[in-house]
Amino acid sequence: MRFRSTRTAKFSLGALAVVGALVLAGCTDSSAPDPETDPTEESSGMPEVPYADGTTMADLAAAGTIRIGVKTDQPLFGLTNAATGDPEGFDVEMGKIIADQLGIDEANIEWVNTVSSNREPFLQTDQVDIVIATYTINDARKLLVGFAGPYYIAGQDILVAAGNPEGITGPEWFSENPDKTICTQTGSTSITNIGEYTSNILASGSYADCLEPIRNGQAVAVTTDNVILSGLAYANEGEFELLNAPFTEEPYGIGVPLEDTELRSWINDVLDAAFTSGEWARAWEDTVGVVIDLPDSTPTVDRY
Amino acid sequence: MSTVLYDTPGPKARRRARVITAIVLLALAGFVAFLVVAFVSPRTSVSGAELRPLSDPSLWVILNDRAIWRFLLGGALATLRMAALAAVLAIVIGVLFSFLRTARSRWIRLPSTIVLEFFRGMPVLLMMLFVLLVFSTGAYWAGVTALALYNGAIIGEILRSGVAALPRGQREAGLTIGLTPLRTRFLIEFPQAVRNMLPIIIAQLVVLLKDTALAYVISYDDLLFRIDTMRKGDGNLIFTLFLVALVMYLAINLTLSTVARLVARRVRPGGPAPRIPKRGVFGRPTPTVSDPMATSQGTSAP
Amino acid sequence: MTAVLDNLDILVSGFLLTLALLAIAGVGALVLGSIVAGLRVSPIAPLRAIAVGYTEIFRNTPLTLVLLGSAFVLPFLGVRFPGLSPQQFYFVLAAIGLTLYTAPFIAEAIRSGINSIPVGQAEAARSIGLDFGQTLTLVILPQAVRVVVPPIINVLIALTKNTSVAGGFFVVEMFASGRLLIERTAQAVPVLLAVAVLYLVVTVTLGLIASFVEKKVAVLR
């Protein structure tokens, strides 16, 4: 929602708070909040983050639509809901927060299916406006695209069968047991990281493909960022568990075109506002929070 | 069934054939029974946990969900969309290639031959990846471009050999009545070549349709990708989903193959094939149109 | 270019895996394809039906689905090969999938090749008193081999290219190695060109063999 001045903003928010309270008082049944249909934007209390004319933000707001690159196959972060055809997850929620700040309605967001190797090319060739797709910030990528955030600090962790029958303790366990196989996605930062501990790696087409090898005994564990692993655990009803011993730090950022420093800075402002206003926490609870507890502290954006 | 390879079976041979038939049918029945038993018996996972048997209704209940079917049909439509556009482009590129390859000037012929062999020798998947990463087009256009280029090269070859198989008199007659070589080719040779080669061209287009599934690897949102997304949502549904995918793809492809065959039969030069076909060694009719690419292209399709 | 040269060992190991897949699936497909071709002409109806059913199903199923089935559904159904490392296990599954997919095309090539031999040959053989076995080995097959080899080599060329699909299913052959390198070095063009050249080495070689055989065995009809 765009407001003409802070005073109007405060008035409108106050009015909405009253209306919201009345509505909630009238509600007797409270089912799990559905990010799609609940009008949480109105009652979020997130302040408007301003932007100047002539910037990408103004263009997007004027166009009334934004193209956001997300994953569509990562449970809890970006996964297509077969019934609605739209992606859902923490990354998706962050995208909605940004679009909301531009006055773009949820229905007008164009979600573009993005896989890991497309993230830089899509930004470089203007296929998407921003990328929120479990995108780890690193120096090599900073040469090609810009990063706002991080909006979450993930860490590479290990997923094992429920009950941890092999007694895996961490990545060093694989150095000590070279005959045990660990599975991860080919061409990812995860495979590079685990490659420092062992060479007995099964390289799959995607992380989710790694679950079958564990089920049929070809591998004993999967490794990648802990949030992706929790999504996998969540989607498979107690068959797997997380070691909860992250051994790297993977800051997730929002990818923007390299030269667009204004967009990057503005998104950082939006993130700061989301951290302090509780919107970020709300997005977490609605999605990943089902499996992982809310982190103790919000991340600090890196303005470089 | 009698062929010239062996005599018409006498009583002893007939009896033997009946016995073997009975044995084979029994073996088949046993195999089917084995499949049924495997289907309904509970399975154990590697860690010793009890898993549901394949026949467990909870694994199949998603088939009742209409939203799921709509989701999958959307995927099938995506597949067909890519195939249709790629097919049209492939024909255009094929025509272009066949012209380039039969040009009189060496400077046109040789480079185009090299380019053509390059496209034919590369895996379609590699071309898709190339277009996707270098031109950053998104999975749909990467798939369409790669499929169009690859199949266009093959169709170009088909058309070229079709033109080459025509009696020389056709071309000579065209030149005699004053047409330029280009117009001869366009007005006289080409239409005949297309009519002759139509069955093979259509077969190649059916192959194109099958190859659209490759776009799944570059994450194009087609039927296979949606099946896989659902599998990632719940890994236990893999068997259910696999069967669904198999049935859907078979339905689409068999329908198109049959349509293609019907069209080919009706468009043959000289009308539909005569009722008494020439018989080959195995008693099957031999192809009556001399199509040099019939055995090589029609069967080599990936 | 440095991207390629620094990581040559990864590309080479992928190339070797591709060749291995081609060799194993190729031999398997030749064997299975011959069996299927034989079943197609058997006097026993159920065997013919099995051959036709198998051919129609696999010719109308995308290769990606077949490999998805062999990589995920077969282990799901309990298929195991004790004594193989996981990487080898999935290699074998991919080889099985490729074999099952390619065999119908080989069978078709064999069948139409043999069918293109005029009936007169077999009739002449029978009229000079040769029996079934002799007709086949002395008259039909020698001529058939001439006709059948080029299309079979074309099928093998297609198989070479099809091995790239296995890259999405746990087998780190050339296509998967290429993808690995691209993400590691972020230099798509040199890596893709290198991979393309390696594929062309195999397919063009096979194509040259096919033309060579075709010219040598050409019979003026």
Short mmCIF file of N, CA and C in Angstrom, two decimals, chain C residues 122-205:
data_model
loop_
_atom_site.label_atom_id
_atom_site.label_comp_id
_atom_site.label_asym_id
_atom_site.label_seq_id
_atom_site.Cartn_x
_atom_site.Cartn_y
_atom_site.Cartn_z
N ALA C 122 15.16 -66.28 -51.28
CA ALA C 122 14.78 -67.42 -50.44
C ALA C 122 14.14 -68.51 -51.28
N GLU C 123 13.34 -68.11 -52.24
CA GLU C 123 12.69 -69.11 -53.09
C GLU C 123 13.73 -69.91 -53.87
N ALA C 124 14.73 -69.18 -54.40
CA ALA C 124 15.77 -69.90 -55.14
C ALA C 124 16.51 -70.86 -54.22
N ALA C 125 16.78 -70.42 -53.01
CA ALA C 125 17.48 -71.30 -52.07
C ALA C 125 16.68 -72.55 -51.80
N ARG C 126 15.38 -72.37 -51.59
CA ARG C 126 14.56 -73.55 -51.31
C ARG C 126 14.48 -74.45 -52.52
N SER C 127 14.44 -73.82 -53.70
CA SER C 127 14.26 -74.68 -54.87
C SER C 127 15.51 -75.49 -55.17
N ILE C 128 16.69 -75.08 -54.65
CA ILE C 128 17.83 -75.96 -54.83
C ILE C 128 18.02 -76.87 -53.63
N GLY C 129 17.03 -76.89 -52.75
CA GLY C 129 17.00 -77.92 -51.71
C GLY C 129 17.61 -77.54 -50.38
N LEU C 130 17.94 -76.25 -50.16
CA LEU C 130 18.48 -75.87 -48.86
C LEU C 130 17.38 -75.84 -47.82
N ASP C 131 17.71 -76.25 -46.57
CA ASP C 131 16.68 -76.18 -45.54
C ASP C 131 16.72 -74.82 -44.86
N PHE C 132 15.93 -74.67 -43.79
CA PHE C 132 15.78 -73.37 -43.15
C PHE C 132 17.13 -72.82 -42.67
N GLY C 133 17.86 -73.65 -41.95
CA GLY C 133 19.13 -73.18 -41.41
C GLY C 133 20.10 -72.77 -42.49
N GLN C 134 20.19 -73.60 -43.54
CA GLN C 134 21.12 -73.31 -44.62
C GLN C 134 20.70 -72.07 -45.39
N THR C 135 19.40 -71.97 -45.66
CA THR C 135 18.92 -70.78 -46.36
C THR C 135 19.35 -69.53 -45.61
N LEU C 136 19.12 -69.57 -44.30
CA LEU C 136 19.41 -68.40 -43.50
C LEU C 136 20.90 -68.08 -43.54
N THR C 137 21.74 -69.06 -43.23
CA THR C 137 23.15 -68.74 -43.05
C THR C 137 23.87 -68.53 -44.37
N LEU C 138 23.49 -69.27 -45.44
CA LEU C 138 24.27 -69.19 -46.66
C LEU C 138 23.76 -68.12 -47.62
N VAL C 139 22.46 -67.85 -47.56
CA VAL C 139 21.90 -66.97 -48.57
C VAL C 139 21.40 -65.64 -47.98
N ILE C 140 20.56 -65.75 -46.97
CA ILE C 140 19.87 -64.54 -46.47
C ILE C 140 20.82 -63.66 -45.66
N LEU C 141 21.42 -64.25 -44.63
CA LEU C 141 22.18 -63.40 -43.70
C LEU C 141 23.35 -62.67 -44.35
N PRO C 142 24.14 -63.30 -45.21
CA PRO C 142 25.24 -62.54 -45.82
C PRO C 142 24.74 -61.29 -46.54
N GLN C 143 23.63 -61.43 -47.26
CA GLN C 143 23.09 -60.26 -47.93
C GLN C 143 22.51 -59.28 -46.92
N ALA C 144 21.89 -59.84 -45.90
CA ALA C 144 21.25 -58.96 -44.91
C ALA C 144 22.28 -58.10 -44.20
N VAL C 145 23.42 -58.72 -43.86
CA VAL C 145 24.43 -57.96 -43.12
C VAL C 145 24.81 -56.70 -43.88
N ARG C 146 24.95 -56.86 -45.22
CA ARG C 146 25.30 -55.69 -46.01
C ARG C 146 24.31 -54.56 -45.83
N VAL C 147 23.02 -54.94 -45.85
CA VAL C 147 22.00 -53.91 -45.82
C VAL C 147 21.83 -53.35 -44.41
N VAL C 148 22.08 -54.21 -43.43
CA VAL C 148 21.69 -53.87 -42.06
C VAL C 148 22.74 -53.04 -41.34
N VAL C 149 24.01 -53.17 -41.73
CA VAL C 149 25.07 -52.51 -40.94
C VAL C 149 24.94 -50.98 -40.90
N PRO C 150 24.73 -50.30 -42.02
CA PRO C 150 24.63 -48.83 -41.89
C PRO C 150 23.50 -48.37 -40.97
N PRO C 151 22.28 -48.88 -41.09
CA PRO C 151 21.26 -48.43 -40.14
C PRO C 151 21.60 -48.75 -38.70
N ILE C 152 22.24 -49.90 -38.46
CA ILE C 152 22.59 -50.23 -37.08
C ILE C 152 23.61 -49.23 -36.55
N ILE C 153 24.55 -48.85 -37.42
CA ILE C 153 25.52 -47.86 -36.95
C ILE C 153 24.82 -46.53 -36.67
N ASN C 154 23.82 -46.20 -37.47
CA ASN C 154 23.05 -44.99 -37.18
C ASN C 154 22.38 -45.06 -35.83
N VAL C 155 21.86 -46.24 -35.49
CA VAL C 155 21.24 -46.40 -34.17
C VAL C 155 22.30 -46.21 -33.08
N LEU C 156 23.50 -46.72 -33.33
CA LEU C 156 24.55 -46.57 -32.32
C LEU C 156 24.96 -45.10 -32.18
N ILE C 157 24.92 -44.37 -33.30
CA ILE C 157 25.21 -42.93 -33.20
C ILE C 157 24.16 -42.27 -32.32
N ALA C 158 22.90 -42.63 -32.55
CA ALA C 158 21.84 -42.06 -31.71
C ALA C 158 22.07 -42.46 -30.26
N LEU C 159 22.52 -43.68 -30.02
CA LEU C 159 22.77 -44.13 -28.65
C LEU C 159 23.85 -43.29 -28.00
N THR C 160 24.90 -42.99 -28.76
CA THR C 160 25.96 -42.13 -28.20
C THR C 160 25.38 -40.83 -27.68
N LYS C 161 24.51 -40.24 -28.51
CA LYS C 161 23.94 -38.98 -28.08
C LYS C 161 22.98 -39.18 -26.92
N ASN C 162 22.32 -40.32 -26.90
CA ASN C 162 21.37 -40.56 -25.81
C ASN C 162 22.04 -40.76 -24.46
N THR C 163 23.30 -41.18 -24.47
CA THR C 163 23.97 -41.36 -23.17
C THR C 163 23.99 -40.06 -22.39
N SER C 164 23.84 -38.93 -23.09
CA SER C 164 23.88 -37.66 -22.38
C SER C 164 22.73 -37.55 -21.39
N VAL C 165 21.62 -38.21 -21.68
CA VAL C 165 20.47 -38.11 -20.78
C VAL C 165 20.77 -38.79 -19.45
N ALA C 166 21.62 -39.81 -19.48
CA ALA C 166 21.96 -40.48 -18.23
C ALA C 166 22.63 -39.53 -17.26
N GLY C 167 23.14 -38.39 -17.77
CA GLY C 167 23.81 -37.44 -16.90
C GLY C 167 22.89 -36.85 -15.85
N GLY C 168 21.60 -36.91 -16.09
CA GLY C 168 20.67 -36.39 -15.11
C GLY C 168 20.30 -37.42 -14.05
N PHE C 169 20.85 -38.63 -14.18
CA PHE C 169 20.44 -39.71 -13.28
C PHE C 169 21.63 -40.41 -12.65
N PHE C 170 22.44 -39.67 -11.95
CA PHE C 170 23.52 -40.20 -11.11
C PHE C 170 24.76 -40.67 -11.86
N VAL C 171 24.78 -40.61 -13.17
CA VAL C 171 25.97 -41.06 -13.88
C VAL C 171 26.74 -39.83 -14.35
N VAL C 172 27.98 -39.67 -13.87
CA VAL C 172 28.71 -38.46 -14.21
C VAL C 172 29.45 -38.66 -15.52
N GLU C 173 28.68 -38.79 -16.62
CA GLU C 173 29.32 -38.91 -17.92
C GLU C 173 29.56 -37.52 -18.50
N MET C 174 29.79 -37.42 -19.82
CA MET C 174 30.27 -36.16 -20.36
C MET C 174 29.33 -35.00 -20.14
N PHE C 175 28.03 -35.22 -20.32
CA PHE C 175 27.10 -34.11 -20.17
C PHE C 175 27.10 -33.61 -18.73
N ALA C 176 27.03 -34.53 -17.78
CA ALA C 176 27.03 -34.13 -16.37
C ALA C 176 28.36 -33.48 -16.00
N SER C 177 29.48 -34.05 -16.53
CA SER C 177 30.78 -33.43 -16.26
C SER C 177 30.81 -32.01 -16.79
N GLY C 178 30.23 -31.83 -17.98
CA GLY C 178 30.19 -30.49 -18.55
C GLY C 178 29.43 -29.54 -17.65
N ARG C 179 28.27 -29.98 -17.18
CA ARG C 179 27.47 -29.13 -16.29
C ARG C 179 28.24 -28.81 -15.02
N LEU C 180 28.94 -29.81 -14.49
CA LEU C 180 29.74 -29.60 -13.28
C LEU C 180 30.78 -28.52 -13.52
N LEU C 181 31.47 -28.61 -14.66
CA LEU C 181 32.51 -27.64 -14.96
C LEU C 181 31.95 -26.25 -15.15
N ILE C 182 30.79 -26.17 -15.81
CA ILE C 182 30.21 -24.86 -16.06
C ILE C 182 29.90 -24.17 -14.75
N GLU C 183 29.35 -24.93 -13.79
CA GLU C 183 29.01 -24.28 -12.53
C GLU C 183 30.24 -24.00 -11.71
N ARG C 184 31.30 -24.78 -11.93
CA ARG C 184 32.51 -24.54 -11.15
C ARG C 184 33.28 -23.36 -11.70
N THR C 185 33.31 -23.23 -13.05
CA THR C 185 34.14 -22.19 -13.64
C THR C 185 33.34 -21.02 -14.20
N ALA C 186 32.03 -21.16 -14.31
CA ALA C 186 31.15 -20.11 -14.83
C ALA C 186 31.51 -19.73 -16.26
N GLN C 187 32.26 -20.58 -16.98
CA GLN C 187 32.55 -20.27 -18.38
C GLN C 187 31.84 -21.29 -19.25
N ALA C 188 30.62 -20.92 -19.66
CA ALA C 188 29.79 -21.91 -20.34
C ALA C 188 30.34 -22.26 -21.71
N VAL C 189 30.72 -21.25 -22.50
CA VAL C 189 31.01 -21.51 -23.91
C VAL C 189 32.20 -22.45 -24.13
N PRO C 190 33.36 -22.20 -23.52
CA PRO C 190 34.47 -23.13 -23.80
C PRO C 190 34.17 -24.54 -23.37
N VAL C 191 33.52 -24.68 -22.22
CA VAL C 191 33.23 -26.02 -21.73
C VAL C 191 32.28 -26.73 -22.69
N LEU C 192 31.19 -26.04 -23.08
CA LEU C 192 30.22 -26.67 -23.96
C LEU C 192 30.85 -27.03 -25.30
N LEU C 193 31.71 -26.14 -25.82
CA LEU C 193 32.36 -26.47 -27.09
C LEU C 193 33.24 -27.69 -26.94
N ALA C 194 33.97 -27.76 -25.83
CA ALA C 194 34.83 -28.93 -25.62
C ALA C 194 33.99 -30.21 -25.56
N VAL C 195 32.90 -30.16 -24.82
CA VAL C 195 32.04 -31.35 -24.72
C VAL C 195 31.48 -31.71 -26.09
N ALA C 196 31.03 -30.68 -26.85
CA ALA C 196 30.48 -30.95 -28.17
C ALA C 196 31.51 -31.62 -29.06
N VAL C 197 32.74 -31.11 -29.01
CA VAL C 197 33.79 -31.70 -29.83
C VAL C 197 34.00 -33.17 -29.47
N LEU C 198 34.01 -33.45 -28.18
CA LEU C 198 34.21 -34.84 -27.76
C LEU C 198 33.09 -35.74 -28.28
N TYR C 199 31.84 -35.24 -28.22
CA TYR C 199 30.75 -36.05 -28.76
C TYR C 199 30.92 -36.25 -30.25
N LEU C 200 31.30 -35.15 -30.94
CA LEU C 200 31.45 -35.25 -32.38
C LEU C 200 32.53 -36.25 -32.75
N VAL C 201 33.59 -36.30 -31.95
CA VAL C 201 34.65 -37.28 -32.23
C VAL C 201 34.04 -38.67 -32.37
N VAL C 202 33.18 -39.02 -31.42
CA VAL C 202 32.59 -40.36 -31.45
C VAL C 202 31.60 -40.50 -32.60
N THR C 203 30.67 -39.53 -32.73
CA THR C 203 29.61 -39.70 -33.73
C THR C 203 30.16 -39.61 -35.15
N VAL C 204 31.11 -38.70 -35.37
CA VAL C 204 31.64 -38.59 -36.72
C VAL C 204 32.44 -39.85 -37.08
N THR C 205 33.19 -40.37 -36.11
CA THR C 205 33.91 -41.62 -36.38
C THR C 205 32.95 -42.72 -36.78
#
